[in-house]
CSV table of C-alpha atoms and ligand atoms in Angstrom, one decimal:
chain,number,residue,atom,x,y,z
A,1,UNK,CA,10.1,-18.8,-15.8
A,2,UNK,CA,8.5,-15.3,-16.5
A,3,UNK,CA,10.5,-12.3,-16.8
A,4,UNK,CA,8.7,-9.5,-15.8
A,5,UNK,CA,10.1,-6.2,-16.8
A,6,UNK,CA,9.3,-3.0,-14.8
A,7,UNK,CA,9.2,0.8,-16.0
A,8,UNK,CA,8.5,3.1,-12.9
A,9,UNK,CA,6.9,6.3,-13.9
A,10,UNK,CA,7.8,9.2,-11.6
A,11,UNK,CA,10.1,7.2,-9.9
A,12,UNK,CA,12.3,9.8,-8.0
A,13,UNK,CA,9.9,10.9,-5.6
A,14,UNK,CA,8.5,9.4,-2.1
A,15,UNK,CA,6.6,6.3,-3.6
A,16,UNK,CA,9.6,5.4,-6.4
A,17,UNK,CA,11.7,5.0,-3.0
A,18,UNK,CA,8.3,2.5,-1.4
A,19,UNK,CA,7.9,0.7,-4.4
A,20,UNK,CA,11.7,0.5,-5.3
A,21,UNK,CA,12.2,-1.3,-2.1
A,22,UNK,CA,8.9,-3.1,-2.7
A,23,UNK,CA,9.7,-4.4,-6.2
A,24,UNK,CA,13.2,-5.6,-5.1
A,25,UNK,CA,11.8,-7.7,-2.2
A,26,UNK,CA,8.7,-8.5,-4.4
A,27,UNK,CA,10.4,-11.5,-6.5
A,28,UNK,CA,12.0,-12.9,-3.7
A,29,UNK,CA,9.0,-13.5,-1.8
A,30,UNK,CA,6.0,-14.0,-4.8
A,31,UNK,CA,7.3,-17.5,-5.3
A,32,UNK,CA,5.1,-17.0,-8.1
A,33,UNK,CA,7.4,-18.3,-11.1
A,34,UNK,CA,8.3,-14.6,-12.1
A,35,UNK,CA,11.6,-13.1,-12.3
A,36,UNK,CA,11.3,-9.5,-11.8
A,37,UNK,CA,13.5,-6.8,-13.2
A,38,UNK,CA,13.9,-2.8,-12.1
A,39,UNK,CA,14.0,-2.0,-15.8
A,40,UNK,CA,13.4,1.5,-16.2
A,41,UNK,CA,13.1,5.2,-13.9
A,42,UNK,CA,11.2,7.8,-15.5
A,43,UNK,CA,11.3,10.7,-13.9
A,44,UNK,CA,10.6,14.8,-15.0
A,45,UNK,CA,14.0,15.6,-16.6
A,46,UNK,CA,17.2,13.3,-17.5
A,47,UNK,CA,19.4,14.2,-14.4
A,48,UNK,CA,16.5,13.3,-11.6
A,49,UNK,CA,15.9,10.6,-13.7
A,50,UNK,CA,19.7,9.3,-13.6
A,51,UNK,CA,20.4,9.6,-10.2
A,52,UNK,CA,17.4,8.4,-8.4
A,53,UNK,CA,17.7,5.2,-10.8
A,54,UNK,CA,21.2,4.8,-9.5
A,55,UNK,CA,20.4,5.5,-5.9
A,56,UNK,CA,17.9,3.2,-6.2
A,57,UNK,CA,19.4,0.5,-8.4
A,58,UNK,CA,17.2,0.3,-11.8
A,59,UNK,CA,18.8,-0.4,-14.8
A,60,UNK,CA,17.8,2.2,-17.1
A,61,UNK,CA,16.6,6.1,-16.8
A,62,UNK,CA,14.3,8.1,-18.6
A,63,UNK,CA,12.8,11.0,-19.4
A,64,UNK,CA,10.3,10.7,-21.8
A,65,UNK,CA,7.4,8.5,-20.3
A,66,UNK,CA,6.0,8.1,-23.7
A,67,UNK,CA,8.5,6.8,-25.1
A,68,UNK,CA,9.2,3.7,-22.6
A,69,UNK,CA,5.7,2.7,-22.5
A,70,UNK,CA,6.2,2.3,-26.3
A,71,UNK,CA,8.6,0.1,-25.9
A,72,UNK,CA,7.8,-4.0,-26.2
A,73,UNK,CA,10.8,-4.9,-23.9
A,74,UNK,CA,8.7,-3.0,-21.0
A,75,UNK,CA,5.7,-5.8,-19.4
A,76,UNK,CA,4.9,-3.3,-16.3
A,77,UNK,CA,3.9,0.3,-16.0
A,78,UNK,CA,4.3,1.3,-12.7
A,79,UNK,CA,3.0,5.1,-11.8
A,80,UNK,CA,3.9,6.9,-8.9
A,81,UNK,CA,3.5,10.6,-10.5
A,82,UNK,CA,0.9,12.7,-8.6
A,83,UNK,CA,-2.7,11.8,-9.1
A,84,UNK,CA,-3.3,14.7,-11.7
A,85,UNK,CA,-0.9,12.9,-14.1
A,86,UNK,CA,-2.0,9.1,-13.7
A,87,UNK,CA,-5.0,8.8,-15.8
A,88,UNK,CA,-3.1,9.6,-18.9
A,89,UNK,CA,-0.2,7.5,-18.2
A,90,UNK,CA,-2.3,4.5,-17.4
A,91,UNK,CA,-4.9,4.9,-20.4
A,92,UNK,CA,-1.5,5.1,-22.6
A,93,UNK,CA,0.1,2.4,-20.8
A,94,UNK,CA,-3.0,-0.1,-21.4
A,95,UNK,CA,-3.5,0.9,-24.3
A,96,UNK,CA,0.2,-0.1,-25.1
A,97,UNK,CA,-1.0,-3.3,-23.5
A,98,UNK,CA,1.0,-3.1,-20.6
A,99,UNK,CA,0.1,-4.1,-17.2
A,100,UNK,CA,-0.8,-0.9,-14.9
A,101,UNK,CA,0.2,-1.0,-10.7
A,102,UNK,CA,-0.8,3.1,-10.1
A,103,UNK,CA,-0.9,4.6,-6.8
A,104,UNK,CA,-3.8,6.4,-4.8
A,105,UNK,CA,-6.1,7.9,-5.5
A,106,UNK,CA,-6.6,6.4,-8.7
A,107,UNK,CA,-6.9,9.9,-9.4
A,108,UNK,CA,-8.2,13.1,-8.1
A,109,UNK,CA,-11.5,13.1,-10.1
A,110,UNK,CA,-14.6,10.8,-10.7
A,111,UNK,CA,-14.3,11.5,-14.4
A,112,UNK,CA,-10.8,10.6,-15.2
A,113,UNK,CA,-11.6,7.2,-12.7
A,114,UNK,CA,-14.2,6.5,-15.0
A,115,UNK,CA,-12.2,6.9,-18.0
A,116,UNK,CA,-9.3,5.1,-16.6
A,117,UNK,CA,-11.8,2.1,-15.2
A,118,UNK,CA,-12.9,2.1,-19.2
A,119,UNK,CA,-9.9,1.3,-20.3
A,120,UNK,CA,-8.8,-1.1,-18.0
A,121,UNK,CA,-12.4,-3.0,-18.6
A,122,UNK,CA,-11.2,-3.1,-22.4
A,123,UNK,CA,-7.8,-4.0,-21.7
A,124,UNK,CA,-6.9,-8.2,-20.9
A,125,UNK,CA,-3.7,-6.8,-19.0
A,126,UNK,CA,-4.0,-6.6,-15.3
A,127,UNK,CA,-4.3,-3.2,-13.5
A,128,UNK,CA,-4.2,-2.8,-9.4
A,129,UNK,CA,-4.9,0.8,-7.4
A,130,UNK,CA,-2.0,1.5,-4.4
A,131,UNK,CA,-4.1,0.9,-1.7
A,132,UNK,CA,-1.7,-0.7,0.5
A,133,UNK,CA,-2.9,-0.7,3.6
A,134,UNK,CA,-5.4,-3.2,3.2
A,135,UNK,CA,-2.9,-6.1,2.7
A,136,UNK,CA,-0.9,-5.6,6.2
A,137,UNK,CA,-0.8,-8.9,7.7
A,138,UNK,CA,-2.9,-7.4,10.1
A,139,UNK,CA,-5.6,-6.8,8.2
A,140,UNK,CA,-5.4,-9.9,6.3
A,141,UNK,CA,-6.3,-11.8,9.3
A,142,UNK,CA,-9.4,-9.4,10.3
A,143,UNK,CA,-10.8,-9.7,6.8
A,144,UNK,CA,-10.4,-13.7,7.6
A,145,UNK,CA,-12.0,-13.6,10.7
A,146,UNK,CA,-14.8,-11.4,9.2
A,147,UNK,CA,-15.3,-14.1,6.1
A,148,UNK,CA,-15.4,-17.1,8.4
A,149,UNK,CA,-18.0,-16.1,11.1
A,150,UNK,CA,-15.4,-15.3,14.0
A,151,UNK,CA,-16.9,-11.1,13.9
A,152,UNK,CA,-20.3,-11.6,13.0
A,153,UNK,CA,-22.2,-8.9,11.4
A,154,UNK,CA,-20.4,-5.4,11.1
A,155,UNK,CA,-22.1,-3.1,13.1
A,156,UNK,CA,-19.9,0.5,13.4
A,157,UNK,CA,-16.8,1.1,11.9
A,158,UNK,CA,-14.3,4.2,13.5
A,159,UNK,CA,-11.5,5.2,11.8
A,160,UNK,CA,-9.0,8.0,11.8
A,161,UNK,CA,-6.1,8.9,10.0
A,162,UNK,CA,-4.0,11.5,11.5
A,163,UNK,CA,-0.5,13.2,10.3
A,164,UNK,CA,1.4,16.4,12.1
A,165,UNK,CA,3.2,17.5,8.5
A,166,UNK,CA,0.3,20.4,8.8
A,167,UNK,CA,0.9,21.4,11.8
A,168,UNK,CA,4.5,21.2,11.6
A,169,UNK,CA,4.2,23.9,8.4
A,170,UNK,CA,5.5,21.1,5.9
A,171,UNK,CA,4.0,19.3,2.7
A,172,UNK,CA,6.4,16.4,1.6
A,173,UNK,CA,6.1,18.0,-2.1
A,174,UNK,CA,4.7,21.4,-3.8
A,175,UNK,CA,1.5,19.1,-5.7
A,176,UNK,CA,0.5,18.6,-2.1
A,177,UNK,CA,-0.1,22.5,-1.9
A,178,UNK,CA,-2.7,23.7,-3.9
A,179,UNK,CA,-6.0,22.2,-6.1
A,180,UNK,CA,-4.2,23.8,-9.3
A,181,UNK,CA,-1.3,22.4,-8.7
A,182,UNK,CA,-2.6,18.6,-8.8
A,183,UNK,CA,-3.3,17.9,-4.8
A,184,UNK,CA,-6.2,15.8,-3.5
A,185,UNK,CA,-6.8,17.0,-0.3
A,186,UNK,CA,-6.6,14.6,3.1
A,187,UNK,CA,-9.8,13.0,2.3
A,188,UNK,CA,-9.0,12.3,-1.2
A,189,UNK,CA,-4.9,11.6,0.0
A,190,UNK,CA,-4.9,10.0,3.4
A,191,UNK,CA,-8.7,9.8,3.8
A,192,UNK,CA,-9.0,7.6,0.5
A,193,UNK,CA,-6.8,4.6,2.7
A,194,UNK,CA,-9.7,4.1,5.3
A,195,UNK,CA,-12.4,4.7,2.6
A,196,UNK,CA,-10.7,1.7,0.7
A,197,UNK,CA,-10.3,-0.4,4.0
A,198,UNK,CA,-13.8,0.4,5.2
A,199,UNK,CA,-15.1,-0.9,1.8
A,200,UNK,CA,-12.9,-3.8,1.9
A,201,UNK,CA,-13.4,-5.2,5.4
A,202,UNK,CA,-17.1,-3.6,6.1
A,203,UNK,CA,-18.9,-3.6,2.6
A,204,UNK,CA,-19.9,-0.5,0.0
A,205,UNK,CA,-20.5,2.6,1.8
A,206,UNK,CA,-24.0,4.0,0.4
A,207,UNK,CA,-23.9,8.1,1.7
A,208,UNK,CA,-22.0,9.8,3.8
A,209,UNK,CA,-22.5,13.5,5.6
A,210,UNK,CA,-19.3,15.4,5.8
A,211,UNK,CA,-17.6,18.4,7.1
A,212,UNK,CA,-14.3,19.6,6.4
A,213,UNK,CA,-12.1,22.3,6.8
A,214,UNK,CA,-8.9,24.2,4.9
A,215,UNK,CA,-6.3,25.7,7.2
A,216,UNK,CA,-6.7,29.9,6.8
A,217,UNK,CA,-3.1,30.9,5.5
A,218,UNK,CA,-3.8,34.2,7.2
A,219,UNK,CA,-4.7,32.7,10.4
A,220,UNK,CA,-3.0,30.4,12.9
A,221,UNK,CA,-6.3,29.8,14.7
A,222,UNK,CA,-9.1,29.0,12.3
A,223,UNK,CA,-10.6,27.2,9.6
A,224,UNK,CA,-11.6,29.1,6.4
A,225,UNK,CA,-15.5,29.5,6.1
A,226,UNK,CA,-17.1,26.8,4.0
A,227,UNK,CA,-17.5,30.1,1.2
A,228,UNK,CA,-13.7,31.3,1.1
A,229,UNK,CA,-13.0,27.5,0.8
A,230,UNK,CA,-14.9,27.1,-2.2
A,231,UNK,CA,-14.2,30.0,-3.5
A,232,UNK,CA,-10.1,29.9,-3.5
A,233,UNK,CA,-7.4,27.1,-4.8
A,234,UNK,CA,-7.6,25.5,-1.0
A,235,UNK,CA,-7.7,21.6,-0.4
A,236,UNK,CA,-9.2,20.3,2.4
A,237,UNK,CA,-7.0,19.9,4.9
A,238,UNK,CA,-9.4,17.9,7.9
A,239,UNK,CA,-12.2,15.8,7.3
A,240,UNK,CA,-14.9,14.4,9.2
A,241,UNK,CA,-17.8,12.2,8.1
A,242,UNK,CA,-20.6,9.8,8.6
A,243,UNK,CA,-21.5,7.1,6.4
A,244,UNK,CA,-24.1,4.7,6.1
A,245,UNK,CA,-23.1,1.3,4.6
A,246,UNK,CA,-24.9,-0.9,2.5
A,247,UNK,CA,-25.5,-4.0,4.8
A,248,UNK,CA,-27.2,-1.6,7.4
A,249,UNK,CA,-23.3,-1.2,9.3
A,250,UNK,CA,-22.6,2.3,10.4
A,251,UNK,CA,-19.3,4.4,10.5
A,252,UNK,CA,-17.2,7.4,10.7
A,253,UNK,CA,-14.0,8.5,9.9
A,254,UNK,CA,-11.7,11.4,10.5
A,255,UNK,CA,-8.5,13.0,8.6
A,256,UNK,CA,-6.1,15.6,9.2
A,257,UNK,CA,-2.7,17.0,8.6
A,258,UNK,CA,-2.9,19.2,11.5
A,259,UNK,CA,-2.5,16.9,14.5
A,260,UNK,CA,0.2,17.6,16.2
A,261,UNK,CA,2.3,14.3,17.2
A,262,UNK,CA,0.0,12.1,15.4
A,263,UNK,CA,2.9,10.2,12.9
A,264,UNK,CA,0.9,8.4,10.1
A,265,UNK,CA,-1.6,7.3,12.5
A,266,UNK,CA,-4.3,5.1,10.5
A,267,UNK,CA,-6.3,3.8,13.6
A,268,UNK,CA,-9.7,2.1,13.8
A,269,UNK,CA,-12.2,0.1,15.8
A,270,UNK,CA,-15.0,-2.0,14.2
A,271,UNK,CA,-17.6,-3.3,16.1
A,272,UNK,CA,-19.2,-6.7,15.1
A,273,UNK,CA,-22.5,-8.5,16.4
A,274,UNK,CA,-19.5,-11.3,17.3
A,275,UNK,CA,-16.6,-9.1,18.6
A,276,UNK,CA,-14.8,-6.0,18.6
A,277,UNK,CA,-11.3,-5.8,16.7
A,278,UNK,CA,-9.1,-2.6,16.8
A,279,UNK,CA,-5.7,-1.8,14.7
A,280,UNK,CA,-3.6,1.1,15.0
A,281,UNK,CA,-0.8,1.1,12.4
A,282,UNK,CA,1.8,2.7,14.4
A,283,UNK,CA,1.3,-1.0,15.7
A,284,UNK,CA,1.3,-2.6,12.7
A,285,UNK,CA,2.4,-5.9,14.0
A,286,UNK,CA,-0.5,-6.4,16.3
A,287,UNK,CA,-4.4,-6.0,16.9
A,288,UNK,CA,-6.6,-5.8,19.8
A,289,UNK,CA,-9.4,-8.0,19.8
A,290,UNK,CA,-12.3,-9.3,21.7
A,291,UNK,CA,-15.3,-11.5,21.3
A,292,UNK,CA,-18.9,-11.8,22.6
A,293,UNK,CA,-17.9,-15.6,23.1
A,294,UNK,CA,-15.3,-15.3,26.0
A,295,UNK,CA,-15.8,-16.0,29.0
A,296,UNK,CA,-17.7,-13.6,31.3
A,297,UNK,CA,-15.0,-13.4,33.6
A,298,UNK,CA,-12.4,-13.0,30.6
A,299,UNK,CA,-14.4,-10.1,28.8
A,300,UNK,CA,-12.0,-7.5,27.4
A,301,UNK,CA,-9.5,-7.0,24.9
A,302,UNK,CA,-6.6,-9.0,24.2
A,303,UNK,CA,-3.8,-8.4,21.9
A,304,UNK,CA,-2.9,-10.3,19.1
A,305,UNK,CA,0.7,-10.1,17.7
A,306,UNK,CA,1.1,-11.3,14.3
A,307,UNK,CA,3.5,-14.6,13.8
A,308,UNK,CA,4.1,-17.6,11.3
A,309,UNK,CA,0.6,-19.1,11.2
A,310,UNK,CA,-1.2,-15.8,10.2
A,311,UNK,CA,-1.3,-15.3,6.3
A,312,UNK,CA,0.6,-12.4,4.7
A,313,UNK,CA,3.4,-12.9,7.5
A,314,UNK,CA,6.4,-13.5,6.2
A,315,UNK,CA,8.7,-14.9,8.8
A,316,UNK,CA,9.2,-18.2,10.1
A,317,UNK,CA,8.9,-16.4,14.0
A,318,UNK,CA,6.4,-14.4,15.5
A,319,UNK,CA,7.3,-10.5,16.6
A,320,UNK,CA,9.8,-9.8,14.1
A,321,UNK,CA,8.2,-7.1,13.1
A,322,UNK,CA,6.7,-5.8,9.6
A,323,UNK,CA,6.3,-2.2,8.2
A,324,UNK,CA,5.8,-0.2,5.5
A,325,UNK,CA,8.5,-1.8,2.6
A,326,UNK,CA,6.7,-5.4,3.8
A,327,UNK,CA,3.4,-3.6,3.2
A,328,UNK,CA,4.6,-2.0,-0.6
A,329,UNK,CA,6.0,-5.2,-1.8
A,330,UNK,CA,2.7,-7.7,-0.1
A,331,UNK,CA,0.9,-5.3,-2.9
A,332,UNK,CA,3.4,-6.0,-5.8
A,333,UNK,CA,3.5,-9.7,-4.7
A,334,UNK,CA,-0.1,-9.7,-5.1
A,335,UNK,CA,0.5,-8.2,-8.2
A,336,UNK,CA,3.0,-10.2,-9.9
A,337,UNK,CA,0.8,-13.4,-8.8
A,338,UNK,CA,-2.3,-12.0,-10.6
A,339,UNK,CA,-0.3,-11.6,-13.8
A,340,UNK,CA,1.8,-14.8,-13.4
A,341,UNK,CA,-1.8,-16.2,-12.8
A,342,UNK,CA,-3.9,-14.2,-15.2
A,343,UNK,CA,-6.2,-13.2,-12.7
A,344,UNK,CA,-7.5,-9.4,-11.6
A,345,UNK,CA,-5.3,-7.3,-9.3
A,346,UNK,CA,-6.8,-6.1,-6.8
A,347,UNK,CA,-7.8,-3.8,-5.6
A,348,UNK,CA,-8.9,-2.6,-9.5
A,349,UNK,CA,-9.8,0.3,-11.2
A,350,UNK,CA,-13.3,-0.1,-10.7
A,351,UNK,CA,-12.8,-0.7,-6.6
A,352,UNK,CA,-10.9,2.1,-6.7
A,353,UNK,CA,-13.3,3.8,-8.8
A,354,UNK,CA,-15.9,3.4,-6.1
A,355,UNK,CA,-13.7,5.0,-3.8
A,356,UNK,CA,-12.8,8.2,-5.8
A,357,UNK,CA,-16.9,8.5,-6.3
A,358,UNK,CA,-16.7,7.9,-1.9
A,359,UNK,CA,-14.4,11.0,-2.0
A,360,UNK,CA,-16.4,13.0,-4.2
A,361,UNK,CA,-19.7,12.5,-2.0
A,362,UNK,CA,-17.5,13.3,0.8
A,363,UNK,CA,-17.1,16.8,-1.0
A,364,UNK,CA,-20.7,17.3,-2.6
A,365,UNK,CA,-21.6,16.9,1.1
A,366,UNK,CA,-19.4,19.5,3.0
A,367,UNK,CA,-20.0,22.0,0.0
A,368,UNK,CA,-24.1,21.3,0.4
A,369,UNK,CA,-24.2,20.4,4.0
A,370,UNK,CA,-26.6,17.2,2.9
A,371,UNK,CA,-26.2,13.6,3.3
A,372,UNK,CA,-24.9,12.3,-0.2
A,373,UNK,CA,-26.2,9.2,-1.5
A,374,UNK,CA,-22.3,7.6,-3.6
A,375,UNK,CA,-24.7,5.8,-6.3
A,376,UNK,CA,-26.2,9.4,-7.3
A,377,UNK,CA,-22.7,11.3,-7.7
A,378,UNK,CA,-22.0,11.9,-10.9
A,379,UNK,CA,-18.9,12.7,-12.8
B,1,NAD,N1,0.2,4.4,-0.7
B,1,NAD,C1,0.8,5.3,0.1
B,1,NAD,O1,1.1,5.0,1.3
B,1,NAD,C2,1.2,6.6,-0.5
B,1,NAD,C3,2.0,7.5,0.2
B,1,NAD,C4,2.4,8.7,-0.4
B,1,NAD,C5,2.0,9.0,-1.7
B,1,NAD,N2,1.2,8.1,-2.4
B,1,NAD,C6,0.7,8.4,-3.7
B,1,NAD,O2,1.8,8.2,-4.6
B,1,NAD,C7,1.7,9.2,-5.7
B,1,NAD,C8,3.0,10.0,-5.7
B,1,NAD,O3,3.2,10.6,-4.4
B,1,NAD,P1,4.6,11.0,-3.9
B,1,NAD,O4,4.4,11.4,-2.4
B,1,NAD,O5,5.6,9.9,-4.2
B,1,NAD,O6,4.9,12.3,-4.7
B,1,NAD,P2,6.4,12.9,-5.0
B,1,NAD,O7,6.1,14.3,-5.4
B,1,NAD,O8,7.3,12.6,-3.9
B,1,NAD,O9,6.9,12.1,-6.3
B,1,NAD,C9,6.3,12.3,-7.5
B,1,NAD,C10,7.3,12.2,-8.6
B,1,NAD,O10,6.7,12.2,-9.9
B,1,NAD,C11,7.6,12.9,-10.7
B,1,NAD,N3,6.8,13.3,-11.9
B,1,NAD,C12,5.8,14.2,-12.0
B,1,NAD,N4,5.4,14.3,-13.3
B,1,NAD,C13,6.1,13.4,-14.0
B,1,NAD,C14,6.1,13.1,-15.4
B,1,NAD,N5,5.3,13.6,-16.3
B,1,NAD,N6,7.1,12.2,-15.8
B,1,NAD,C15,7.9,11.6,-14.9
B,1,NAD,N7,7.9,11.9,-13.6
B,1,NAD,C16,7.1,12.8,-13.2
B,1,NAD,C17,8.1,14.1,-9.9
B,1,NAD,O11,9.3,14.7,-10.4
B,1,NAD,C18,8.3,13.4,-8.6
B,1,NAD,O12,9.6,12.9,-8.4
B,1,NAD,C19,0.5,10.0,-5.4
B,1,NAD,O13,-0.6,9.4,-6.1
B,1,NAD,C20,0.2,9.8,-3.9
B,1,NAD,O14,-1.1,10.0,-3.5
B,1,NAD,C21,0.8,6.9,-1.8
C-alpha cells in the first residue's frame, strides 16, 4: 500500500478548508491502493499556520513553504495560495520532484502558465489544475453522452457564471481587490471554470470577442470607461464574450460579481445536432435534457437526477445529494489514482495552460475591441 504524504501550501484560507475536506474523504473513496495523510499546513506566519492545521486536522504546521517542499518525507504539494504566488511554488515543488495539485487559474498570466507547463513537461511527477467543476457527476455523464453519440455534434454552447459578493460590497479576501495585489478578475477567477468546461465538453475554443467592465468605486451606477479601466489597478469585474470553437460549435459566456441574488450560479445550456442538455449548479444533483430522438408528442425537456448507475456518483441510492466537498475530493481522487497509476492528472498544466491563453484573448479583446484569435496570443 502507498502512503501518500500531503503538504498544503496556503492552507488556512477558503480552498485549505475545500481541499481539507476533500483530502480526508479522498482516501476513503479512491480505492486506489493509497493511504493518504494530511501531513503538513503551510500558511503566511506560524500562528495561522497552527491553528488552521488544528481546526482542520493536519498533522504538522508550517511556515516556511520552502522548507517543507525540501523535505523527502513530503510526496504531494498541494497550493491553494493566490494565483500570483503559484507558479513559484509549483516550479519549486517539481523541481523538488514532488507531485503538484494547484488551484485556478493556474495563474494569473500566460507567461508564468508557460513556465510552469515547462516544468511540469520536464518533470515525471504528476501535476493537475483545480478545475473542479468539470468532474461533478453531472458533468461526467454529459461528457459520456457527448463521447458516445447520445448529443451529436455541438452546436452552441451558453454559459454564465454569476455571484452577488459584488453587489453585496464584499470580496472573500483583500488579493481579490486589486491587479497589484495578485487578483484575476471574474473572467480569469470565476470565468476560467466555464472556459475550462467549455473546452472540456465542447472542444478548443479558437477566438473570442469580449466586453467587460470594472465597477466605478466613485459610482454606484456605472461601469468605468474602457480608458480609466486600463489605465488604473481595476480587475474586471463582468465579462461577456463570444467565442468561436474549433469544430465549427459556437458559444458565449457571461461573468459577474454584481448579480444580486445569483449564489455561485455556474449555469449552461449546450445545444447538440442530437439534443439539448442544460445544468445549473445550484442543482448540482440534476440535468435537464432532451433529444431530437423522442417522440414528437414527448418533445421537451426532462430532468435527470443523478443516482447509483451514473459514474462519479458515489452512493449506492439515487437523490442523496452531492455538493461541493464531493466535487473537491472527485478531483483529488482523480488525483491520487493518476499517481497510484502513473498516469497524467488532469486537467494538466498544459489544459490549463490553454485556458489562461482563453483568458488573456478574453482581455486583448475588450482592451482592442477585435475578435482575438487564442493561437496568436502571446505571452
Ligand atoms: N476551485 C474553486 O472552486 C475555487 C474557489 C475559490 C478559490 N479558488 C482558488 O484557490 C486559490 C486560493 O483562493 P482562496 O479563496 O482560498 O484564497 P484565500 O485568500 O482564502 O486563501 C489563500 C491563503 O494563502 C495564504 N498564503 C498566501 N501566501 C502564502 C505563502 N507565501 N505561504 C503560505 N501561505 C500563503 C494566505 O494567508 C491565505 O490563507 C486561488 O487560486 C483561487 O482562484 C478556487
Amino acid at each position: 500500500m502507498n502512503e501518500i504524504r500531503v503538504a498544503i501550501i496556503g492552507g488556512g484560507g477558503f480552498m485549505g478548508y475545500a481541499h481539507s475536506l476533500g483530502w480526508a474523504l479522498a482516501p476513503i473513496t479512491a480505492d486506489a491502493g493509497a493511504v493518504v495523510r494530511k501531513a503538513v499546513l503551510v500558511e503566511a506566519d506560524e500562528e495561522r499556520a497552527k491553528s488552521a492545521a488544528q481546526r482542520l486536522n493536519w498533522e504538522e504546521w508550517s511556515d516556511d513553504w520552502r522548507a517543507v517542499i525540501a523535505r523527502d518525507d513530503i510526496d504531494v504539494v498541494d497550493i491553494v495560495t493566490p494565483p500570483g504566488s503559484h507558479a513559484e511554488i509549483a516550479v519549486a515543488a517539481l523541481q523538488a520532484g514532488k507531485h503538484v495539485f494547484v488551484e485556478k487559474p493556474i495563474s494569473n498570466t500566460l507567461q508564468d502558465a508557460e513556465i510552469m507547463q515547462a516544468a511540469a513537461e520536464k518533470s515525471s511527477s504528476v501535476s493537475q489544475v483545480g478545475f473542479n467543476y468539470r468532474h461533478a457527476a453531472a458533468i461526467t455523464l454529459i461528457k459520456n453522452m457527448l463521447d458516445d453519440g447520445t448529443l451529436g455534434h455541438p452546436l452552441q454552447f451558453r454559459a454564465h457564471y454569476t455571484q452577488d459578493v459584488g453587489a453585496l460590497g464584499r470580496v472573500l479576501s483583500g488579493w481579490r481587490a486589486k491587479k497589484s495585489a495578485g487578483g484575476s478578475g471574474v473572467t480569469g477567477d470565476i470565468g476560467s471554470h466555464i472556459i475550462d468546461l467549455a473546452s472540456y465538453l465542447v472542444g478548443d475554443i479558437e477566438s473570442v470577442n469580449a466586453i467587460v467592465g470594472a465597477k466605478n468605486p466613485k459610482s454606484n451606477t456605472a461601469w468605468l470607461s474602457d480608458e480609466e479601466r486600463k489605465a488604473g489597478d481595476h480587475l474586471d469585474d463582468a465579462a461577456l464574450w463570444m467565442t468561436k470553437f474549433e469544430n465549427g460549435a459556437i458559444g458565449s459566456f457571461a461573468a459577474t460579481v454584481y448579480a444580486s441574488g445569483r449564489k455561485n450560479r455556474l449555469f449552461f445550456e449546450l445545444e447538440c445536432t442530437g439534443g439539448t442538455v442544460e445544468f445549473d449548479w445550484n442543482h448540482t444533483d440534476e440535468i435537464k435534457l432532451s433529444l431530437v430522438s423522442d417522440d414528437p408528442d414527448k418533445q421537451g425537456f426532462r430532468t435527470i437526477t443523478l443516482n447509483e448507475n451514473h459514474q462519479d456518483y458515489w452512493y449506492p441510492l439515487g437523490g442523496m445529494g452531492t455538493g461541493y466537498a464531493d466535487d473537491a475530493s472527485l478531483q483529488l481522487q482523480k488525483f491520487v489514482r493518476a499517481i497510484v497509476e502513473g498516469r497524467p492528472g488532469t486537467p494538466g498544466f498544459a489544459e490549463a495552460t490553454r485556458t489562461q491563453r482563453v483568458i488573456e484573448a478574453v482581455m486583448q479583446s475588450a482592451d482592442n475591441h477585435q475578435w482575438v484569435a487564442v493561437d496568436e496570443v502571446t505571452a
